[in-house]
């Protein structure tokens, strides 16, 4: 099953939630919609599910016009951020719901429904909870039940709206891995919305980065991390150092201090220089494009994070290996291993 | 060892003193002096006794003042039986109508956004803010002989005022807010996600309502129905205006109580009144039980 949206526009009052979005998801893909809150990612997902309607544009599921159908006819599995389990039904009945409300002509008999629910609860590894009520489950268990319930109707596509957003960090990491292997197992075309870049990069085949109702970049996790298409993507994904610079005749200046960096193809004028924190290499004073004084050092797992006051006034944070000796007050030279320059102030 | 014990004596006692002083200060922060506490509690209990318990006792005392036989005889009077029947009928009609209206209104307000929503919420409260007598008069103005629909009704030989339809209408109007009021906050709090989930799982609108929405609000519905019913059976003002006081025909229990009392038939008046008082007690108990269920429903949310 493929999903395709074309030139989708949706406004809420004067707020443009979606501003001309085009996206194609291939069969069997697991795509992450990644962006800050208010970027339109949830709106896009809800429109694909039929829970919201666009002002204009097209939605095609498997090549068919989905906007001609309501949510009920679309056969789409939807998983909500806050689970939306039916609180007065047992886990079993929650999962069975989609099977019980089918039109009589195609509805399975009780034995078949029981078998199917059992199979789904086994799939999410929670068959031992089938008599419990949602309020008796942990957040992670609730979300897995919500997923089993969505899968019960054998949906054509699966949509997940911040599925792990309400869970604590440890459970989230476990479920992430679990979702990836589950997707591998059932191979259902899926879109999931997240504002957590780590989640998107770890789980998805492809990442769609959104901001202000527009798609900023579509690409593999490596693409969006290694070659961000815009200043926004660079700033949003991975931890970046961002410096306002001037590009003039192929040379780069920070304030009035020329930097020993090539401007590459960057257009002249006010620009932004982006460097990943761990791509700033520490050397003796005068050895790199930048120079600065160490202000503060903390250890963060495998790296040490140092606050450096650059000559020129700006303060940046870098990640250096633990074995690099950094002392507060030292003056050091810094050379970016890799960097990117985007036009615009 | 001895030294230590000798030493520790005074230390402990001074510690205890400090602790006692701290505890006193703590208590002082939270509660008033004992005298004030006793005074406040006494006033509250006295007030409740005089204004709530005593009247209730008096009702039953008067009802049984001539013995249980006289009490039962008073209730077995044809007039009394007619009033009980009418009251039950009117309550059934108005509770039924308000159940439907209340559900629809609460559903519309809690789950959808539309222009004029605030106005609709205000409108629902109107019957609470208007004197019941005025509510009754409205129906006289509408359906009375001189009213807007009066001549049309006479031409078609339809009797609304001074008959069961008028009483039912007035009662329905007065009790309209109960079900809607009980449901709106409940449904607003529950949001629309479960309904959205149901629809995306292929449920139709009706299936969603009966399998998801209604079970979630059932205690709220019962709560609203209970209060609505209590008020419908006890309504006096509005019904008094539209009923016409035709004995054995359009007298509800509260109206009959007044008539009997004015005719110095105290046992009969209080016998009927005791039924209404019992209804109140049952309502109170049921209300407590339902409130517990409602709280549980909300607590199990998280």
Coordinates of C-alpha atoms in Angstrom, one line a residue:
Chain A
X1 CA 0.0 0.0 0.0
X2 CA 1.3 3.4 -0.9
X3 CA 0.4 6.7 0.6
X4 CA 0.6 9.9 -1.4
X5 CA -0.4 13.4 -0.5
X6 CA -0.3 16.3 -3.0
X7 CA -0.2 20.0 -2.2
X8 CA -2.1 19.7 1.1
X9 CA -3.2 22.9 2.7
X10 CA -5.0 23.2 6.0
X11 CA -5.6 26.3 8.1
X12 CA -7.1 26.7 11.6
X13 CA -8.4 30.3 11.7
X14 CA -5.4 32.4 10.7
X15 CA -2.9 29.6 11.5
X16 CA -1.4 27.7 8.5
X17 CA -1.0 24.2 9.9
X18 CA -0.1 22.8 6.4
X19 CA 1.2 25.0 3.7
X20 CA 1.4 22.9 0.5
X21 CA 2.7 19.5 1.5
X22 CA 3.7 16.8 -1.0
X23 CA 4.8 13.4 0.2
X24 CA 4.9 9.9 -1.1
X25 CA 5.4 6.8 1.1
X26 CA 6.2 3.6 -0.6
X27 CA 4.8 0.2 0.2
X28 CA 6.2 -1.3 3.4
X29 CA 8.1 1.8 4.4
X30 CA 8.2 3.2 8.0
X31 CA 8.4 6.9 7.7
X32 CA 8.9 9.4 10.5
X33 CA 7.3 12.8 10.4
X34 CA 9.7 14.9 12.6
X35 CA 9.3 18.4 13.6
X36 CA 8.8 20.8 16.5
X37 CA 5.3 21.2 17.9
X38 CA 3.1 23.3 15.6
X39 CA 5.0 22.1 12.5
X40 CA 1.9 20.4 11.2
X41 CA 3.0 16.8 11.5
X42 CA 0.0 15.6 13.5
X43 CA -2.4 17.5 11.3
X44 CA -0.9 15.8 8.3
X45 CA -1.3 12.4 10.0
X46 CA -4.9 13.1 11.0
X47 CA -5.8 14.1 7.5
X48 CA -4.4 10.9 6.1
X49 CA -6.5 9.0 8.7
X50 CA -9.6 10.9 7.9
X51 CA -9.9 12.5 11.4
X52 CA -9.4 15.9 9.8
X53 CA -10.1 17.4 6.4
X54 CA -7.7 19.6 4.4
X55 CA -8.8 22.9 2.8
X56 CA -7.3 21.7 -0.5
X57 CA -5.0 19.1 -1.9
X58 CA -5.2 15.3 -2.4
X59 CA -4.7 12.2 -0.4
X60 CA -4.2 8.9 -2.2
X61 CA -4.0 5.6 -0.4
X62 CA -3.0 2.8 -2.8
X63 CA -3.7 5.2 -5.6
X64 CA -7.4 5.7 -4.6
X65 CA -8.8 9.1 -3.6
X66 CA -9.0 8.8 0.2
X67 CA -10.7 12.1 0.7
X68 CA -13.8 10.6 -0.9
X69 CA -14.1 8.3 2.1
X70 CA -14.6 8.9 5.8
X71 CA -12.3 7.6 8.5
X72 CA -14.5 4.6 8.9
X73 CA -14.1 3.4 5.3
X74 CA -10.4 4.1 5.0
X75 CA -9.3 1.0 6.9
X76 CA -6.4 2.8 8.6
X77 CA -4.9 1.8 11.9
X78 CA -4.4 4.8 14.1
X79 CA -2.5 4.9 17.4
X80 CA -3.0 7.9 19.6
X81 CA -0.4 9.6 21.8
X82 CA -2.6 9.1 24.8
X83 CA -3.7 5.6 23.8
X84 CA -7.4 6.4 23.7
X85 CA -8.2 2.9 24.9
X86 CA -11.9 2.3 25.8
X87 CA -11.7 2.7 29.5
X88 CA -14.8 0.7 30.3
X89 CA -13.7 -2.4 28.3
X90 CA -11.2 -5.1 29.2
X91 CA -8.0 -5.4 27.2
X92 CA -9.6 -8.2 25.3
X93 CA -12.7 -6.3 24.4
X94 CA -10.6 -3.3 23.4
X95 CA -8.7 -5.4 20.8
X96 CA -11.9 -7.1 19.7
X97 CA -13.7 -3.8 19.2
X98 CA -12.8 -3.3 15.5
X99 CA -13.9 -6.9 14.8
X100 CA -17.2 -6.7 16.7
X101 CA -18.4 -3.5 14.9
X102 CA -17.9 -4.9 11.4
X103 CA -21.1 -5.1 9.3
X104 CA -22.9 -8.4 10.0
X105 CA -22.2 -9.7 6.5
X106 CA -18.4 -9.9 7.0
X107 CA -18.2 -10.1 10.8
X108 CA -16.3 -13.1 12.1
X109 CA -18.0 -15.5 14.5
X110 CA -17.1 -15.4 18.2
X111 CA -14.5 -18.2 18.0
X112 CA -12.7 -16.5 15.1
X113 CA -12.7 -13.2 16.9
X114 CA -11.3 -14.8 20.0
X115 CA -8.6 -16.5 18.0
X116 CA -7.6 -13.3 16.3
X117 CA -7.5 -11.3 19.5
X118 CA -5.4 -14.0 21.1
X119 CA -3.0 -13.9 18.1
X120 CA -2.7 -10.1 18.4
X121 CA -2.1 -10.1 22.1
X122 CA 0.6 -12.7 21.5
X123 CA 2.1 -10.4 18.9
X124 CA 2.4 -7.6 21.4
X125 CA 3.4 -10.1 24.1
X126 CA 0.6 -9.1 26.4
X127 CA -1.8 -12.1 26.3
X128 CA -1.6 -12.4 30.0
X129 CA -3.3 -9.1 30.5
X130 CA -6.4 -9.8 28.5
X131 CA -8.8 -9.5 31.4
X132 CA -7.4 -6.3 32.8
X133 CA -8.8 -2.9 32.3
X134 CA -6.8 0.0 30.8
X135 CA -6.5 1.8 34.1
X136 CA -4.6 -1.2 35.5
X137 CA -1.9 -1.1 32.9
X138 CA 1.4 0.8 32.6
X139 CA 1.8 3.4 29.9
X140 CA 4.0 1.1 27.8
X141 CA 1.5 -1.8 28.1
X142 CA -1.4 0.6 27.2
X143 CA 0.4 1.7 24.0
X144 CA 1.1 -1.9 23.0
X145 CA -2.6 -2.7 23.5
X146 CA -3.6 0.3 21.4
X147 CA -1.3 -1.0 18.7
X148 CA -2.9 -4.4 18.9
X149 CA -6.3 -2.9 18.7
X150 CA -5.3 -0.9 15.6
X151 CA -3.9 -4.0 13.9
X152 CA -7.0 -6.0 14.6
X153 CA -8.9 -4.6 11.7
X154 CA -6.0 -5.6 9.3
X155 CA -5.5 -2.0 8.3
X156 CA -4.1 -1.1 4.9
X157 CA -1.7 1.4 6.6
X158 CA -0.7 2.2 10.1
X159 CA -0.5 5.7 11.5
X160 CA 1.1 6.5 14.9
X161 CA 0.7 9.9 16.5
X162 CA 3.6 10.4 18.9
X163 CA 3.2 6.8 20.1
X164 CA 5.9 7.0 22.8
X165 CA 5.4 10.7 23.7
X166 CA 3.7 10.1 27.0
X167 CA 6.2 7.4 28.2
X168 CA 9.3 7.7 30.3
X169 CA 12.7 7.5 28.6
X170 CA 13.6 3.9 29.4
X171 CA 10.2 2.4 28.2
X172 CA 10.4 4.7 25.2
X173 CA 13.7 3.2 24.2
X174 CA 12.5 -0.4 24.6
X175 CA 9.3 0.3 22.6
X176 CA 11.2 2.0 19.9
X177 CA 13.3 -1.2 19.2
X178 CA 10.2 -3.3 19.6
X179 CA 8.3 -1.2 17.1
X180 CA 11.1 -1.5 14.6
X181 CA 11.2 -5.2 14.8
X182 CA 7.4 -5.4 14.7
X183 CA 7.4 -3.4 11.6
X184 CA 10.0 -5.7 10.1
X185 CA 7.7 -8.6 11.0
X186 CA 4.4 -7.3 9.7
X187 CA 5.8 -5.0 7.0
X188 CA 2.9 -2.6 7.0
X189 CA 3.2 0.8 5.3
X190 CA 3.5 3.1 8.4
X191 CA 3.9 6.8 9.2
X192 CA 4.7 7.9 12.7
X193 CA 4.9 11.4 14.1
X194 CA 7.5 12.4 16.6
X195 CA 9.3 15.4 17.9
X196 CA 12.1 13.3 19.2
X197 CA 14.9 13.2 16.6
X198 CA 16.6 10.2 18.2
X199 CA 13.4 8.2 17.8
X200 CA 13.0 9.2 14.2
X201 CA 16.6 8.4 13.3
X202 CA 16.5 5.1 15.1
X203 CA 13.2 3.7 13.9
X204 CA 12.4 5.1 10.5
X205 CA 13.5 4.0 7.0
X206 CA 13.0 7.6 5.9
X207 CA 12.6 10.8 7.9
X208 CA 10.5 13.8 6.8
X209 CA 11.5 16.9 8.6
X210 CA 8.7 19.5 8.9
X211 CA 8.6 23.1 10.1
X212 CA 5.8 25.7 10.0
X213 CA 3.5 23.5 7.8
X214 CA 6.2 22.8 5.2
X215 CA 8.5 19.9 4.5
X216 CA 12.1 21.0 5.0
X217 CA 13.8 17.7 3.9
X218 CA 12.9 14.1 3.1
X219 CA 15.7 11.6 3.3
X220 CA 17.2 8.6 5.0
X221 CA 18.3 9.1 8.6
X222 CA 21.9 9.4 7.4
X223 CA 20.9 12.0 4.8
X224 CA 19.1 14.3 7.2
X225 CA 21.9 14.0 9.7
X226 CA 24.9 14.2 7.5
X227 CA 23.7 16.5 4.8
X228 CA 20.9 18.7 6.2
X229 CA 19.2 20.6 3.5
X230 CA 18.5 23.8 5.4
X231 CA 19.6 25.8 8.5
X232 CA 16.4 24.6 10.2
X233 CA 17.2 20.9 9.7
X234 CA 20.8 21.3 10.8
X235 CA 19.7 23.1 13.9
X236 CA 16.9 20.7 14.7
X237 CA 18.6 17.4 14.1
X238 CA 21.7 16.6 16.1
X239 CA 23.3 19.1 18.5
X240 CA 24.8 21.9 16.5
X241 CA 26.9 25.0 17.1
X242 CA 25.4 27.9 15.2
X243 CA 27.4 31.0 14.4
X244 CA 26.4 34.1 12.5
X245 CA 29.0 34.8 9.8
X246 CA 29.6 37.0 6.8
X247 CA 30.5 35.5 3.5
X248 CA 32.5 37.8 1.1
X249 CA 34.4 36.7 -2.0
X250 CA 34.8 33.1 -0.9
X251 CA 36.1 34.1 2.6
X252 CA 34.2 33.8 5.9
X253 CA 34.2 36.3 8.7
X254 CA 33.0 36.0 12.2
X255 CA 32.4 39.5 13.4
X256 CA 35.5 41.3 12.1
X257 CA 37.7 38.3 12.5
X258 CA 38.4 36.4 9.3
X259 CA 38.1 32.6 9.6
X260 CA 40.4 30.2 7.8
X261 CA 37.5 28.4 6.3
X262 CA 36.5 28.1 2.7
X263 CA 33.0 29.4 1.9
X264 CA 32.4 26.6 -0.6
X265 CA 29.5 27.5 -2.7
X266 CA 27.8 29.8 -0.1
X267 CA 26.3 33.0 -1.5
X268 CA 27.8 36.3 -0.2
X269 CA 26.1 38.1 2.6
X270 CA 25.0 37.3 6.2
X271 CA 25.0 33.6 6.7
X272 CA 25.0 30.9 9.4
X273 CA 27.8 28.5 10.0
X274 CA 26.8 25.2 11.5
X275 CA 29.2 22.7 13.1
X276 CA 28.2 19.5 15.0
X277 CA 29.5 19.8 18.6
X278 CA 31.7 16.7 18.2
X279 CA 33.1 18.0 14.9
X280 CA 35.0 20.8 16.7
X281 CA 38.5 19.5 17.1
X282 CA 40.5 20.9 20.0
X283 CA 44.2 21.9 19.4
X284 CA 46.8 24.2 20.8
X285 CA 46.1 28.0 20.5
X286 CA 46.4 29.3 17.0
X287 CA 46.0 25.8 15.5
X288 CA 42.5 26.2 14.1
X289 CA 40.0 28.6 12.6
X290 CA 38.7 29.6 16.0
X291 CA 40.3 30.4 19.3
X292 CA 38.7 30.6 22.7
X293 CA 39.0 30.2 26.4
X294 CA 37.6 27.2 28.3
X295 CA 34.9 28.4 30.7
X296 CA 33.4 25.3 32.0
X297 CA 33.8 21.5 31.6
X298 CA 31.4 18.7 32.5
X299 CA 31.5 15.0 31.8
X300 CA 28.7 13.5 29.8
X301 CA 29.1 9.8 29.4
X302 CA 31.7 9.1 26.7
X303 CA 32.4 12.8 26.1
X304 CA 33.2 16.0 28.0
X305 CA 31.2 19.0 27.2
X306 CA 33.0 22.3 27.4
X307 CA 31.8 25.8 27.2
X308 CA 34.2 28.0 25.2
X309 CA 34.2 31.7 25.0
X310 CA 35.4 32.5 21.4
X311 CA 37.5 35.5 20.9
X312 CA 34.9 37.8 19.3
X313 CA 32.4 37.4 22.1
X314 CA 30.3 34.3 21.2
X315 CA 30.1 31.4 23.6
X316 CA 29.7 27.8 22.2
X317 CA 29.5 24.3 23.6
X318 CA 31.6 21.6 22.2
X319 CA 31.9 17.8 22.8
X320 CA 35.5 16.6 23.1
X321 CA 36.8 13.1 23.9
X322 CA 37.3 12.4 27.6
X323 CA 41.0 11.9 27.2
X324 CA 41.5 15.4 25.8
X325 CA 42.8 17.5 28.7
X326 CA 40.7 20.6 29.1
X327 CA 41.1 23.0 32.0
X328 CA 39.0 26.0 32.9
X329 CA 40.9 29.1 31.9
X330 CA 43.0 27.5 29.1
X331 CA 43.1 29.1 25.7
X332 CA 42.6 26.6 22.9
X333 CA 42.4 26.5 19.2
X334 CA 39.3 24.9 17.5
X335 CA 39.1 23.5 14.0
X336 CA 35.8 22.2 12.6
X337 CA 36.2 18.8 11.0
X338 CA 33.1 19.4 9.0
X339 CA 30.8 22.4 8.7
X340 CA 28.1 23.8 6.6
X341 CA 27.1 27.4 5.7
X342 CA 23.6 28.4 5.0
X343 CA 22.6 31.8 3.6
X344 CA 20.4 34.1 5.7
X345 CA 20.8 35.8 9.0
Chain B
X1 CA 27.1 5.4 81.5
X2 CA 25.6 7.0 84.6
X3 CA 26.9 10.4 83.5
X4 CA 25.3 10.0 80.2
X5 CA 21.9 9.1 81.8
X6 CA 22.1 12.1 84.2
X7 CA 22.9 14.3 81.3
X8 CA 20.4 13.0 78.9
X9 CA 17.5 13.6 81.3
X10 CA 17.3 17.4 81.0
X11 CA 18.2 17.3 77.3
X12 CA 15.3 14.9 76.5
X13 CA 12.8 16.9 78.5
X14 CA 13.8 20.2 76.9
X15 CA 13.6 18.4 73.5
X16 CA 10.1 17.2 74.4
X17 CA 9.1 20.7 75.3
X18 CA 10.4 22.1 72.0
X19 CA 8.6 19.3 70.2
X20 CA 5.4 20.0 72.1
X21 CA 5.7 23.7 71.3
X22 CA 6.3 22.9 67.6
X23 CA 3.3 20.6 67.5
X24 CA 1.1 23.2 69.2
X25 CA 2.2 25.8 66.7
X26 CA 1.5 23.4 63.9
X27 CA -2.0 22.6 65.2
X28 CA -2.5 26.3 65.7
X29 CA -1.8 26.9 62.0
X30 CA -4.3 24.4 60.9
X31 CA -7.1 24.6 63.4
X32 CA -8.8 27.2 65.5
X33 CA -8.8 27.1 69.3
X34 CA -10.9 24.4 70.9
X35 CA -13.6 26.8 72.0
X36 CA -14.1 28.2 68.5
X37 CA -14.2 24.8 67.1
X38 CA -16.9 23.6 69.5
X39 CA -18.9 26.8 68.9
X40 CA -18.8 26.5 65.1
X41 CA -19.7 22.8 65.1
X42 CA -22.6 23.5 67.6
X43 CA -24.0 26.2 65.3
X44 CA -23.8 24.0 62.3
X45 CA -25.5 21.0 64.0
X46 CA -28.2 23.2 65.6
X47 CA -28.9 24.8 62.2
X48 CA -29.1 21.4 60.5
X49 CA -31.3 20.0 63.2
X50 CA -33.8 22.9 63.2
X51 CA -34.0 23.4 59.5
X52 CA -33.5 19.9 58.0
X53 CA -33.9 17.1 60.5
X54 CA -36.8 18.6 62.5
X55 CA -39.0 19.3 59.5
X56 CA -38.4 15.8 58.3
X57 CA -39.3 14.3 61.7
X58 CA -42.4 16.5 61.9
X59 CA -43.6 15.3 58.5
X60 CA -43.5 11.7 59.6
X61 CA -44.8 12.5 63.1
X62 CA -47.9 14.2 61.7
X63 CA -48.4 11.6 59.0
X64 CA -48.6 8.9 61.7
X65 CA -50.2 11.0 64.4
X66 CA -53.6 9.1 64.1
X67 CA -51.9 5.7 63.7
X68 CA -50.8 3.7 60.8
X69 CA -54.3 2.7 59.8
X70 CA -55.3 6.4 59.2
X71 CA -52.0 6.9 57.3
X72 CA -52.7 4.0 55.0
X73 CA -56.3 5.0 54.6
X74 CA -55.3 8.6 53.6
X75 CA -53.0 7.1 50.9
X76 CA -55.7 4.8 49.6
X77 CA -58.1 7.7 48.9
X78 CA -58.9 7.8 45.2
X79 CA -57.7 11.5 45.1
X80 CA -54.4 10.5 46.6
X81 CA -54.0 7.6 44.3
X82 CA -54.8 9.8 41.3
X83 CA -52.2 12.3 42.4
X84 CA -49.6 9.6 42.8
X85 CA -50.3 8.2 39.4
X86 CA -50.2 11.6 37.8
X87 CA -47.0 12.5 39.5
X88 CA -45.3 9.3 38.3
X89 CA -46.6 9.8 34.8
X90 CA -45.4 13.4 34.6
X91 CA -42.1 12.5 36.0
X92 CA -41.7 9.6 33.6
X93 CA -42.5 11.9 30.6
X94 CA -40.3 14.8 31.6
X95 CA -37.3 12.6 32.7
X96 CA -37.6 10.7 29.3
X97 CA -37.7 13.9 27.3
X98 CA -34.9 15.6 29.3
X99 CA -32.8 12.5 29.0
X100 CA -32.9 12.7 25.2
X101 CA -32.6 16.5 25.1
X102 CA -29.9 16.5 27.7
X103 CA -27.8 13.9 26.0
X104 CA -28.1 15.6 22.6
X105 CA -27.3 19.1 24.1
X106 CA -24.4 17.8 26.1
X107 CA -23.1 15.8 23.1
X108 CA -23.3 18.9 20.8
X109 CA -21.6 21.2 23.4
X110 CA -18.9 18.9 24.6
X111 CA -17.8 17.3 21.3
X112 CA -18.3 20.0 18.7
X113 CA -17.3 23.6 18.1
X114 CA -19.9 25.8 16.6
X115 CA -20.9 29.5 16.6
X116 CA -23.4 30.3 19.4
X117 CA -22.1 27.6 21.7
X118 CA -21.7 29.9 24.7
X119 CA -25.2 31.2 24.1
X120 CA -26.6 27.6 24.1
X121 CA -24.9 26.9 27.4
X122 CA -26.5 30.0 28.9
X123 CA -29.8 29.0 27.5
X124 CA -29.7 25.6 29.1
X125 CA -29.4 27.3 32.5
X126 CA -32.4 29.5 31.9
X127 CA -34.9 27.3 33.7
X128 CA -32.7 27.5 36.8
X129 CA -32.6 31.3 36.8
X130 CA -36.3 31.9 36.1
X131 CA -38.9 31.5 38.9
X132 CA -41.0 28.4 38.3
X133 CA -44.2 30.5 38.5
X134 CA -42.9 32.5 35.5
X135 CA -42.1 29.2 33.7
X136 CA -45.7 28.1 34.2
X137 CA -47.1 31.5 33.1
X138 CA -45.1 31.2 29.9
X139 CA -47.1 28.1 29.0
X140 CA -50.3 29.8 29.9
X141 CA -49.3 32.7 27.5
X142 CA -48.5 30.2 24.8
X143 CA -51.3 27.6 25.1
X144 CA -54.0 29.5 27.1
X145 CA -57.4 30.5 25.6
X146 CA -56.0 34.0 25.0
X147 CA -52.5 32.7 24.1
X148 CA -50.6 32.5 20.8
X149 CA -51.7 29.0 20.0
X150 CA -54.9 29.1 22.0
X151 CA -57.4 29.5 19.2
X152 CA -55.7 27.0 17.0
X153 CA -55.7 24.4 19.8
X154 CA -59.4 25.1 20.5
X155 CA -60.2 24.6 16.9
X156 CA -58.4 21.3 16.8
X157 CA -59.9 20.3 20.2
X158 CA -56.5 19.8 21.8
X159 CA -56.3 20.3 25.5
X160 CA -52.8 21.3 26.8
X161 CA -53.4 23.7 29.7
X162 CA -55.2 22.2 32.8
X163 CA -54.4 18.8 31.5
X164 CA -51.6 16.3 31.6
X165 CA -49.7 17.7 28.5
X166 CA -49.4 21.2 30.1
X167 CA -48.2 19.7 33.4
X168 CA -45.7 17.6 31.6
X169 CA -44.4 20.5 29.5
X170 CA -44.0 22.8 32.5
X171 CA -42.2 20.1 34.5
X172 CA -40.0 19.3 31.5
X173 CA -39.1 23.0 31.1
X174 CA -38.2 23.4 34.8
X175 CA -36.1 20.3 35.0
X176 CA -34.4 20.7 31.6
X177 CA -30.9 21.6 32.9
X178 CA -30.3 18.6 35.2
X179 CA -29.2 16.0 32.7
X180 CA -27.3 18.4 30.4
X181 CA -25.6 20.0 33.4
X182 CA -24.4 16.6 34.7
X183 CA -23.0 15.5 31.4
X184 CA -21.4 18.6 29.8
X185 CA -18.3 18.8 32.1
X186 CA -18.0 15.0 32.1
X187 CA -18.0 14.7 28.4
X188 CA -15.8 17.7 27.9
X189 CA -13.2 16.2 30.2
X190 CA -13.3 12.9 28.4
X191 CA -12.6 14.5 25.0
X192 CA -13.2 13.0 21.6
X193 CA -10.2 10.6 21.3
X194 CA -12.1 7.4 22.2
X195 CA -14.8 8.3 19.6
X196 CA -12.1 9.0 17.0
X197 CA -10.5 5.6 17.8
X198 CA -13.8 3.9 17.5
X199 CA -14.5 5.5 14.1
X200 CA -11.1 4.7 12.8
X201 CA -11.7 1.1 13.8
X202 CA -14.7 1.1 11.6
X203 CA -17.6 1.8 14.0
X204 CA -20.6 3.7 12.7
X205 CA -21.9 6.8 14.5
X206 CA -24.6 4.8 16.4
X207 CA -22.1 2.0 17.3
X208 CA -19.7 4.6 18.6
X209 CA -22.4 6.3 20.7
X210 CA -23.8 3.1 22.2
X211 CA -20.5 1.2 22.7
X212 CA -18.1 4.0 23.6
X213 CA -19.8 7.3 24.5
X214 CA -22.7 6.0 26.5
X215 CA -20.9 3.5 28.7
X216 CA -18.4 6.2 29.6
X217 CA -21.0 8.6 30.8
X218 CA -23.5 6.2 32.2
X219 CA -23.0 7.2 35.9
X220 CA -23.3 10.9 34.9
X221 CA -26.6 10.1 33.0
X222 CA -28.0 8.3 36.1
X223 CA -26.9 11.2 38.3
X224 CA -28.7 13.7 36.0
X225 CA -31.8 11.5 35.8
X226 CA -32.0 11.1 39.5
X227 CA -31.9 14.8 40.2
X228 CA -34.2 15.5 37.3
X229 CA -36.7 13.0 38.7
X230 CA -36.5 14.4 42.2
X231 CA -37.3 17.8 41.0
X232 CA -40.0 16.7 38.5
X233 CA -41.9 14.9 41.3
X234 CA -41.5 17.8 43.7
X235 CA -42.2 20.7 41.3
X236 CA -44.9 23.0 42.7
X237 CA -44.8 26.5 41.2
X238 CA -44.8 25.9 37.5
X239 CA -47.3 23.0 37.8
X240 CA -49.6 25.0 40.1
X241 CA -50.0 27.6 37.4
X242 CA -50.8 25.2 34.5
X243 CA -52.6 22.5 36.3
X244 CA -56.0 24.1 37.1
X245 CA -56.2 22.0 40.3
X246 CA -58.9 19.7 39.0
X247 CA -59.3 17.1 41.8
X248 CA -58.5 13.6 40.9
X249 CA -57.4 14.7 37.5
X250 CA -54.7 17.4 37.4
X251 CA -53.5 17.4 40.9
X252 CA -49.9 16.2 41.4
X253 CA -48.7 15.2 44.8
X254 CA -47.3 18.6 45.9
X255 CA -50.5 20.3 44.8
X256 CA -52.6 17.8 46.7
X257 CA -50.6 18.3 49.8
X258 CA -51.4 22.0 49.7
X259 CA -55.1 21.5 49.1
X260 CA -55.4 18.9 51.9
X261 CA -53.5 21.1 54.3
X262 CA -55.7 24.1 53.5
X263 CA -58.7 21.9 54.2
X264 CA -57.3 21.0 57.7
X265 CA -56.8 17.3 56.7
X266 CA -53.5 17.2 58.3
X267 CA -53.0 13.4 58.4
X268 CA -53.8 13.1 54.7
X269 CA -51.6 16.1 53.8
X270 CA -48.6 14.8 55.7
X271 CA -49.1 11.2 54.5
X272 CA -48.6 12.4 50.9
X273 CA -45.8 14.7 52.1
X274 CA -44.1 11.7 53.8
X275 CA -44.0 10.0 50.4
X276 CA -42.2 13.0 48.9
X277 CA -39.9 13.1 51.9
X278 CA -39.1 9.4 51.4
X279 CA -38.3 10.1 47.8
X280 CA -35.9 12.8 48.9
X281 CA -34.1 10.4 51.2
X282 CA -33.8 7.7 48.6
X283 CA -32.6 10.3 46.1
X284 CA -30.0 11.4 48.6
X285 CA -28.7 7.9 49.2
X286 CA -28.6 7.1 45.5
X287 CA -26.9 10.4 44.8
X288 CA -24.1 9.5 47.3
X289 CA -23.6 6.1 45.7
X290 CA -23.5 7.6 42.2
X291 CA -21.1 10.3 43.2
X292 CA -18.7 7.7 44.4
X293 CA -19.0 5.9 41.0
X294 CA -18.4 9.2 39.2
X295 CA -15.3 9.9 41.2
X296 CA -13.9 6.4 40.6
X297 CA -14.5 6.7 36.9
X298 CA -12.4 9.9 36.9
X299 CA -9.7 8.5 39.1
X300 CA -9.2 5.4 36.9
X301 CA -8.4 7.7 34.1
X302 CA -4.8 8.0 35.0

